[in-house]
Amino acid sequence: MTTTLRIAVLVSTARHPVSGQPVRSSSDAAAFELGCGLAPAGRLTVLSAGMTGKENLEEYLGLGVEAIEVLTVAATADVLPALLARLKGFDLVLCGMRSDGQSASGMLPYLLAEGLGVPLVGDVLEAKADHRTLTVRQFLPKGMRRRLEVSLPAVLAVHPRAPQTRQYAYARARAGRVTYVAGAIGGGPAAPAWQFELATRRPRPLKAKVVQSGHSRMMGAIGGDAGARGGQVVKQGSAEQKAQVLLDYLREHRLIDF
Amino acid sequence: MFANILTISFWASMALMLLGLAQRARLWSNGRAQPVALAKLFAIPKRYFVDLHHVVAREPFIARTHVAVAGGAILAMLVIGINYGLALYSPVLDRVLLGASCLMLAGAAMVAWRRLAPPARLSRGPWMRLPFTLAAFALGAALAAWYAPQGAQAPALLAIVLLALGAAELALGIGMGGPMKHAVAGLLNLAFHPRQQRFEGKRSTDLRPLNLEGGDFGVAKPADFAWNRLLQFDACVQCGKCEAACPALAAGQPLNPKKLIQDMVVGLSGKTDAGYAGTPYPGKPVGKHGGAPQQPIFPGLLDADTVWSCTTCRACVQECPMLIEHVDAVVDMRRSLTLVDGAVPGKGAQALDNLRHTQTVGGFPRAVRYHWAVDLDVPVLGPGDRTDYLLIAGEGAFDMRYQRALRALVKVLKHAKVDFAVLGEAEIDSGDLARRLGDEAGFQQLARANIATLGKLHFKHIVTPDPHVFHCMKNEYPALGGRYDVVHHSGLIAKLFREGRMRLKGEALEAPLTYHDPCYLGRYNGELDAPRDVLAALGIAVREMERSRERGRCCGGGGGAPFTDIPGTTRIPDIRIVDARTIGAEVVAVACPNCTAMLEGVVGPRPEVMELAELVAQRLGD
C-alpha cells in the first residue's frame, strides 16, 4: 500500500561547525529517516546534486542509504533544473529545510514545489501515509505543533528536530553505492547573482538591569533578612500555617483560582 | 570376573567420553577457523600446574579441595586404566588405587561441605549433585581396590554401581554438557587459549584488531567466534568469581559475566537458558532467551544492554580460574552492534560521531586542547625539534577539573627539569573510547593518524596521565605499526623521586589517604607500585581499600560506560566511594582522568579526590 509510493529523498553535504569536515546535514538525515517510515530504505530514491565525492556522502550511506544517485552539476551552476528534470513522476519529495554549510538559502524546497507544480509542507516532523494522503505533523515555535493532511504528490521539507534515531554504521557506509549521472542544465548560472559574506553568528548575552550577585538577587526575590521586599521567609508556625501562606501567595498572583 | 567387568567398564567409559568429546568438538568447529597448534597440548601440564594454579591458589581451601578431588580422580583413573584397562590386575597398583580413592573421597567431602551452604556466586542445579557423584566414584574405586585382590564377589555389585554412577558423571559430562565438561574443555583451553602470551608471563590485554578490509565486523552470531573461543566458553566452572568481582553486577546493571559465558554456551549448543542455575542478570528473568550457532545473538540470546553494561575493567578476567576472556567476547559483540547495526545506546553514538568529525570525544576544536597551558610556557613539539618526553594530555585536557591536575603535572616536570613538550593542535584522540565502544574502524583511523603524526617527530618517550591513552598507545598501537616507549606519569614521577630530582617542602599530608587503582593502569598494565612509591616519597602512608591493586574496583568510567549509561540500581562510583569511606579515608588519590571525573561526581559527604600530580605539586620546594 504505502510501499507503492515513489519517494525521493534529497541529501546534501554539510560542514562540521567545529572541524569543517564533511558531515551529514541534520535535516537531510531526518528527511531520510522520515522516508524510511513511509517505505523500506531500499525503495527510496536518494538523490544529491552537485559535484560531491563518495567520501562526502559516506555519512548518509552509514545511516542505511543503500545507493545515492549524484546528479553532477558544475559547482557554480544552479542545481534546480537538474533536480526538476529528475524528480518528474515522484509522488513524494523529501528534503531538509535548508542545506548546512552551503548556500543555505532555504529556497530550494519552495522552488522545487513551484517547478513541479505540487504543494509544499515545511518544517515537517512526522508523516504517515494513507493511500495517497499524508498526515503530517508540523513544527511550530514555542513547542506548538500542527497536524495537516496533504494529498500527493507533494514536497515535504523536514525540520532538523524531526526524530533521528538512525546511527552511522561503518559496514553500511562501506557497502553503500554512489552513482553519478550528468544532471540537466538550464536557466542562468545562479552563483554570480549571489553576494557572499561570512556568517557571523554571535549570541548577544542578555544584560541584567541591576548587576548583582546571584545570591543577592535570590535574597531580593524571597525577601531575605534585609526586609520583606519581594516576599517573606516562613520559618515559624505549623505546617498548615505555612501552607496557608503559600496558598495566599498563589491566590494573590492568580496562579490558582480556588 | 569382577576384574574383567572393571576392564570392560573402563573401556566403555573411555569410548563414551571420546564420543562426547567428538560431539562437543563438532559444536566448537562451527566457530571461525583458527590455526590448531597440536604441539601446545604438551604445554598443558605446565600451564595447569603453574599458570592456572596461581589463580586458583588465591582461594586456598578450594585449591586444596581441587587438588584432592582432581588429583585423586586422575590418579585413580590412571591406575584403573593401567591395572584394569590393560588387564594387569596387580595387587600393588590396587593399593595405590585405594590411596587415590581415599584422597578423592576426602576431596569430595570438602566439596560437599562447601555445597552445604554455597555462597551466592556459585551455581546450583546440576552442580549440587557433584559431591555425590564424585563420592560415588571414589567409594566405588576404593571398594574395587579393597575387594578385587581378595576376589570377593558380594560387595562387587555395589562397587560397580557406585563406579558406574561416578564414571557416568565424568564420561558423559563432556557430551551431555554436564558440570564435568569443564575438565576436558578446561584442559584443552589451556592448550588452545586465544591469548597464548598469557602463559609467557605477559599480561596480554590488548584487543584483537579486525580485518575491516576483509569484512570482519565482529561477532553477530555464536559461530562468528573463533572455535577456540567457543571451546573456552565450555571451560567455565560457574564458580562465580567473575560475578563477585563485576562492578556492573554490583551496581544492578543487567550484566553478570558468568551468565554471559553460560549464554554463549547456550548459543553454541543451540539451547535455551532455562537450565541456568546461578545469579541471573539483574532485572532479567531466566529462561526467556535461547540461541543457536547460526542465529543472531541479539535479541534472541542476549539483550544488547547486557554487553553495553561492561566497563571492560577486566576484573572478571583477573579472577577467572579457567582463564576465560570475558572482555574480548563483550567487545567482539559490541563491534558487530556498532559497525554493522549502528546501535550504540545513550550518548555513545554522539561520542563516536564526534570522534569521526572532530577527532575529540567531546566535539571540541583541537586548537583549544592546550588552553590550560597558555601561561605555563609549555613547548609544542614541531617537526625537527627534539625532546625526551612527549606529553600527551588526552581528552582530560578539555575537562576543567582535570586541567588542574595537568597544570600540577607540568609544574612537577618543570621542577625536576624534565625535557618535555606537547603535541598542541596536532594531538587527536587515541581511539581508546572508539575501540571499547566497538567502533574498530574509528579506532584504526585515529590510531593510524596518530602514528603518522608521531612518526614525523623526534622524542624518546611518551608520558601521559591518562591510563587509557597509556594502554592504547603502549599495547594496541604496535599491532598497527606504532611502537613507542610509553610511561604513565606516575611511573615518571616515581623515577624522578628515585633519581633525587624532586625537592619537597612542608609536612606530609595528615589526613588518611587511600589510593584508587585505575583498571587500565593496574590490571591492564601491572603498574601498581609506582603510584604508591610516589605517595611514599611524599611521606604518606596509604590505607589500602579492601579491593585494591590488581583486584581494585572499577570507577565505572571505562569501556565507554559513562556514554552508554545503562541504568542500574546504584552507580559504580558510589560503590567505590563507599569502599573508601569504609576504611575512613579522607582523601582518595587517583591517577586517571576518568576516575577523577567519576569519583568526584559522587554526591554527598565523600573523601576529597586528589590527582597524584596535585599531591606532589602542593609539596614542591624551591
Tab-separated table of N, CA, C and O in Angstrom, chain A residues 36-108:
chain	number	residue	atom	x	y	z
A	36	CYS	N	12.129	6.562	5.514
A	36	CYS	CA	12.193	5.154	5.908
A	36	CYS	C	10.937	4.732	6.645
A	36	CYS	O	10.588	3.550	6.655
A	37	GLY	N	10.252	5.698	7.259
A	37	GLY	CA	8.994	5.373	7.926
A	37	GLY	C	7.865	5.141	6.936
A	37	GLY	O	6.849	4.541	7.273
A	38	LEU	N	8.024	5.634	5.716
A	38	LEU	CA	6.962	5.506	4.708
A	38	LEU	C	7.202	4.337	3.767
A	38	LEU	O	6.262	3.787	3.210
A	39	ALA	N	8.459	3.990	3.574
A	39	ALA	CA	8.790	2.900	2.657
A	39	ALA	C	10.108	2.294	3.110
A	39	ALA	O	10.904	2.966	3.772
A	40	PRO	N	10.378	1.040	2.779
A	40	PRO	CA	11.676	0.450	3.138
A	40	PRO	C	12.828	1.251	2.522
A	40	PRO	O	12.688	1.792	1.416
A	41	ALA	N	13.946	1.298	3.266
A	41	ALA	CA	15.070	2.132	2.830
A	41	ALA	C	15.483	1.806	1.403
A	41	ALA	O	15.871	2.690	0.637
A	42	GLY	N	15.391	0.540	1.022
A	42	GLY	CA	15.845	0.139	-0.310
A	42	GLY	C	14.971	0.686	-1.427
A	42	GLY	O	15.372	0.721	-2.595
A	43	ARG	N	13.730	1.098	-1.097
A	43	ARG	CA	12.838	1.560	-2.146
A	43	ARG	C	12.857	3.075	-2.316
A	43	ARG	O	12.191	3.616	-3.181
A	44	LEU	N	13.616	3.759	-1.449
A	44	LEU	CA	13.708	5.208	-1.577
A	44	LEU	C	14.740	5.549	-2.652
A	44	LEU	O	15.746	4.872	-2.787
A	45	THR	N	14.446	6.574	-3.410
A	45	THR	CA	15.441	7.086	-4.353
A	45	THR	C	16.145	8.255	-3.681
A	45	THR	O	15.523	9.259	-3.379
A	46	VAL	N	17.428	8.074	-3.385
A	46	VAL	CA	18.161	9.125	-2.684
A	46	VAL	C	19.028	9.867	-3.691
A	46	VAL	O	19.824	9.270	-4.413
A	47	LEU	N	18.818	11.171	-3.745
A	47	LEU	CA	19.483	11.985	-4.770
A	47	LEU	C	20.330	13.063	-4.117
A	47	LEU	O	20.013	13.560	-3.041
A	48	SER	N	21.411	13.400	-4.792
A	48	SER	CA	22.195	14.556	-4.384
A	48	SER	C	22.594	15.273	-5.662
A	48	SER	O	22.799	14.639	-6.689
A	49	ALA	N	22.657	16.584	-5.595
A	49	ALA	CA	23.030	17.327	-6.799
A	49	ALA	C	24.277	18.134	-6.525
A	49	ALA	O	24.452	18.653	-5.425
A	50	GLY	N	25.155	18.203	-7.502
A	50	GLY	CA	26.399	18.956	-7.326
A	50	GLY	C	27.572	18.104	-7.732
A	50	GLY	O	27.428	17.105	-8.431
A	51	MET	N	28.738	18.508	-7.301
A	51	MET	CA	29.960	17.756	-7.632
A	51	MET	C	30.540	17.228	-6.331
A	51	MET	O	31.495	17.762	-5.800
A	52	THR	N	29.924	16.201	-5.794
A	52	THR	CA	30.379	15.753	-4.485
A	52	THR	C	30.885	14.321	-4.574
A	52	THR	O	30.320	13.491	-5.277
A	53	GLY	N	31.974	14.053	-3.867
A	53	GLY	CA	32.597	12.725	-3.914
A	53	GLY	C	31.948	11.763	-2.941
A	53	GLY	O	31.178	12.165	-2.066
A	54	LYS	N	32.293	10.476	-3.091
A	54	LYS	CA	31.681	9.472	-2.217
A	54	LYS	C	32.023	9.730	-0.761
A	54	LYS	O	31.203	9.532	0.122
A	55	GLU	N	33.261	10.188	-0.511
A	55	GLU	CA	33.672	10.378	0.875
A	55	GLU	C	32.808	11.428	1.579
A	55	GLU	O	32.615	11.391	2.785
A	56	ASN	N	32.247	12.355	0.780
A	56	ASN	CA	31.384	13.368	1.387
A	56	ASN	C	29.986	12.835	1.676
A	56	ASN	O	29.240	13.434	2.440
A	57	LEU	N	29.619	11.760	1.016
A	57	LEU	CA	28.268	11.223	1.194
A	57	LEU	C	28.256	9.990	2.090
A	57	LEU	O	27.214	9.428	2.371
A	58	GLU	N	29.444	9.596	2.552
A	58	GLU	CA	29.557	8.385	3.353
A	58	GLU	C	28.666	8.417	4.585
A	58	GLU	O	28.122	7.404	5.005
A	59	GLU	N	28.519	9.591	5.153
A	59	GLU	CA	27.715	9.718	6.362
A	59	GLU	C	26.283	9.266	6.119
A	59	GLU	O	25.636	8.715	6.997
A	60	TYR	N	25.776	9.525	4.923
A	60	TYR	CA	24.407	9.090	4.609
A	60	TYR	C	24.372	7.594	4.352
A	60	TYR	O	23.447	6.910	4.784
A	61	LEU	N	25.384	7.090	3.662
A	61	LEU	CA	25.440	5.651	3.420
A	61	LEU	C	25.471	4.905	4.750
A	61	LEU	O	24.827	3.878	4.924
A	62	GLY	N	26.220	5.475	5.707
A	62	GLY	CA	26.319	4.853	7.027
A	62	GLY	C	24.991	4.803	7.754
A	62	GLY	O	24.781	3.953	8.621
A	63	LEU	N	24.093	5.704	7.419
A	63	LEU	CA	22.779	5.697	8.060
A	63	LEU	C	21.886	4.595	7.505
A	63	LEU	O	20.828	4.327	8.048
A	64	GLY	N	22.265	4.011	6.400
A	64	GLY	CA	21.439	2.961	5.828
A	64	GLY	C	20.953	3.260	4.427
A	64	GLY	O	20.161	2.498	3.872
A	65	VAL	N	21.413	4.357	3.814
A	65	VAL	CA	21.082	4.610	2.414
A	65	VAL	C	21.844	3.599	1.568
A	65	VAL	O	23.061	3.478	1.710
A	66	GLU	N	21.120	2.836	0.755
A	66	GLU	CA	21.822	1.786	0.014
A	66	GLU	C	22.542	2.347	-1.201
A	66	GLU	O	23.597	1.887	-1.571
A	67	ALA	N	21.930	3.337	-1.852
A	67	ALA	CA	22.562	3.905	-3.043
A	67	ALA	C	22.189	5.376	-3.142
A	67	ALA	O	21.055	5.745	-2.871
A	68	ILE	N	23.147	6.174	-3.508
A	68	ILE	CA	22.888	7.597	-3.734
A	68	ILE	C	23.186	7.903	-5.187
A	68	ILE	O	24.225	7.491	-5.719
A	69	GLU	N	22.268	8.587	-5.820
A	69	GLU	CA	22.477	8.989	-7.203
A	69	GLU	C	22.868	10.458	-7.188
A	69	GLU	O	22.123	11.292	-6.683
A	70	VAL	N	24.046	10.746	-7.682
A	70	VAL	CA	24.506	12.132	-7.708
A	70	VAL	C	24.252	12.699	-9.098
A	70	VAL	O	24.718	12.142	-10.103
A	71	LEU	N	23.489	13.780	-9.173
A	71	LEU	CA	23.296	14.481	-10.446
A	71	LEU	C	24.420	15.487	-10.540
A	71	LEU	O	24.454	16.464	-9.790
A	72	THR	N	25.366	15.228	-11.416
A	72	THR	CA	26.534	16.109	-11.446
A	72	THR	C	26.186	17.431	-12.119
A	72	THR	O	25.671	17.463	-13.239
A	73	VAL	N	26.438	18.471	-11.393
A	73	VAL	CA	26.182	19.834	-11.859
A	73	VAL	C	27.410	20.642	-11.465
A	73	VAL	O	27.937	20.453	-10.367
A	74	ALA	N	27.865	21.488	-12.331
A	74	ALA	CA	29.065	22.280	-12.052
A	74	ALA	C	28.874	23.078	-10.770
A	74	ALA	O	27.760	23.444	-10.403
A	75	ALA	N	30.000	23.305	-10.069
A	75	ALA	CA	29.941	23.915	-8.748
A	75	ALA	C	29.252	25.266	-8.772
A	75	ALA	O	28.573	25.643	-7.818
A	76	THR	N	29.427	26.014	-9.864
A	76	THR	CA	28.850	27.352	-9.887
A	76	THR	C	27.419	27.367	-10.415
A	76	THR	O	26.719	28.366	-10.281
A	77	ALA	N	26.973	26.251	-10.984
A	77	ALA	CA	25.664	26.256	-11.630
A	77	ALA	C	24.547	25.974	-10.638
A	77	ALA	O	24.787	25.502	-9.529
A	78	ASP	N	23.342	26.232	-11.053
A	78	ASP	CA	22.176	26.012	-10.209
A	78	ASP	C	21.804	24.529	-10.279
A	78	ASP	O	21.799	23.928	-11.355
A	79	VAL	N	21.468	23.944	-9.113
A	79	VAL	CA	21.107	22.529	-9.109
A	79	VAL	C	19.637	22.330	-9.435
A	79	VAL	O	19.189	21.216	-9.683
A	80	LEU	N	18.871	23.407	-9.436
A	80	LEU	CA	17.418	23.275	-9.563
A	80	LEU	C	16.966	22.590	-10.854
A	80	LEU	O	16.169	21.648	-10.785
A	81	PRO	N	17.472	23.013	-12.033
A	81	PRO	CA	16.983	22.364	-13.262
A	81	PRO	C	17.260	20.874	-13.272
A	81	PRO	O	16.413	20.082	-13.684
A	82	ALA	N	18.449	20.480	-12.776
A	82	ALA	CA	18.788	19.062	-12.749
A	82	ALA	C	17.807	18.305	-11.869
A	82	ALA	O	17.312	17.231	-12.232
A	83	LEU	N	17.513	18.866	-10.699
A	83	LEU	CA	16.607	18.189	-9.774
A	83	LEU	C	15.198	18.119	-10.360
A	83	LEU	O	14.529	17.092	-10.296
A	84	LEU	N	14.749	19.244	-10.964
A	84	LEU	CA	13.388	19.270	-11.524
A	84	LEU	C	13.230	18.207	-12.602
A	84	LEU	O	12.222	17.497	-12.651
A	85	ALA	N	14.254	18.081	-13.427
A	85	ALA	CA	14.165	17.105	-14.511
A	85	ALA	C	14.118	15.683	-13.962
A	85	ALA	O	13.383	14.832	-14.453
A	86	ARG	N	14.892	15.439	-12.892
A	86	ARG	CA	14.973	14.073	-12.349
A	86	ARG	C	13.740	13.723	-11.519
A	86	ARG	O	13.371	12.542	-11.418
A	87	LEU	N	13.120	14.712	-10.909
A	87	LEU	CA	12.052	14.432	-9.941
A	87	LEU	C	10.670	14.324	-10.574
A	87	LEU	O	9.681	14.165	-9.858
A	88	LYS	N	10.590	14.403	-11.864
A	88	LYS	CA	9.289	14.241	-12.539
A	88	LYS	C	8.747	12.843	-12.254
A	88	LYS	O	9.466	11.858	-12.372
A	89	GLY	N	7.484	12.771	-11.848
A	89	GLY	CA	6.856	11.461	-11.666
A	89	GLY	C	6.963	10.900	-10.274
A	89	GLY	O	6.421	9.834	-10.000
A	90	PHE	N	7.659	11.565	-9.376
A	90	PHE	CA	7.708	11.075	-7.994
A	90	PHE	C	6.454	11.520	-7.246
A	90	PHE	O	5.934	12.624	-7.463
A	91	ASP	N	5.975	10.636	-6.340
A	91	ASP	CA	4.798	11.004	-5.554
A	91	ASP	C	5.169	11.928	-4.419
A	91	ASP	O	4.377	12.749	-3.985
A	92	LEU	N	6.370	11.739	-3.913
A	92	LEU	CA	6.747	12.491	-2.725
A	92	LEU	C	8.224	12.839	-2.815
A	92	LEU	O	9.052	11.988	-3.139
A	93	VAL	N	8.534	14.094	-2.546
A	93	VAL	CA	9.928	14.523	-2.496
A	93	VAL	C	10.213	14.984	-1.078
A	93	VAL	O	9.502	15.836	-0.544
A	94	LEU	N	11.222	14.391	-0.440
A	94	LEU	CA	11.592	14.758	0.922
A	94	LEU	C	12.934	15.462	0.887
A	94	LEU	O	13.860	15.010	0.211
A	95	CYS	N	13.048	16.570	1.598
A	95	CYS	CA	14.338	17.233	1.698
A	95	CYS	C	14.410	17.960	3.020
A	95	CYS	O	13.431	18.050	3.745
A	96	GLY	N	15.605	18.452	3.346
A	96	GLY	CA	15.753	19.231	4.556
A	96	GLY	C	15.264	20.649	4.325
A	96	GLY	O	15.033	21.068	3.194
A	97	MET	N	15.102	21.400	5.411
A	97	MET	CA	14.622	22.773	5.267
A	97	MET	C	15.638	23.626	4.521
A	97	MET	O	15.295	24.473	3.733
A	98	ARG	N	16.894	23.423	4.828
A	98	ARG	CA	17.943	24.175	4.144
A	98	ARG	C	19.231	23.357	4.233
A	98	ARG	O	19.381	22.546	5.138
A	99	SER	N	20.123	23.610	3.308
A	99	SER	CA	21.398	22.907	3.370
A	99	SER	C	22.258	23.529	4.463
A	99	SER	O	22.111	24.706	4.782
A	100	ASP	N	23.123	22.725	5.050
A	100	ASP	CA	24.047	23.236	6.069
A	100	ASP	C	25.389	23.465	5.409
A	100	ASP	O	25.908	22.571	4.751
A	101	GLY	N	25.931	24.621	5.586
A	101	GLY	CA	27.303	24.844	5.150
A	101	GLY	C	27.452	25.092	3.662
A	101	GLY	O	28.549	25.162	3.153
A	102	GLN	N	26.349	25.172	2.922
A	102	GLN	CA	26.453	25.587	1.528
A	102	GLN	C	25.749	26.938	1.409
A	102	GLN	O	25.890	27.761	2.280
A	103	SER	N	24.980	27.130	0.344
A	103	SER	CA	24.356	28.447	0.252
A	103	SER	C	23.295	28.629	1.328
A	103	SER	O	23.087	29.723	1.833
A	104	ALA	N	22.632	27.536	1.719
A	104	ALA	CA	21.735	27.549	2.866
A	104	ALA	C	20.672	28.635	2.764
A	104	ALA	O	20.279	29.224	3.766
A	105	SER	N	20.210	28.912	1.545
A	105	SER	CA	19.221	29.974	1.399
A	105	SER	C	17.840	29.516	1.850
A	105	SER	O	16.983	30.330	2.158
A	106	GLY	N	17.632	28.200	1.890
A	106	GLY	CA	16.318	27.700	2.266
A	106	GLY	C	15.293	27.845	1.165
A	106	GLY	O	14.099	27.628	1.383
A	107	MET	N	15.718	28.227	-0.039
A	107	MET	CA	14.779	28.467	-1.138
A	107	MET	C	14.460	27.197	-1.922
A	107	MET	O	13.410	27.107	-2.563
A	108	LEU	N	15.371	26.217	-1.877
A	108	LEU	CA	15.244	25.069	-2.771
A	108	LEU	C	13.890	24.361	-2.678
A	108	LEU	O	13.262	24.107	-3.715
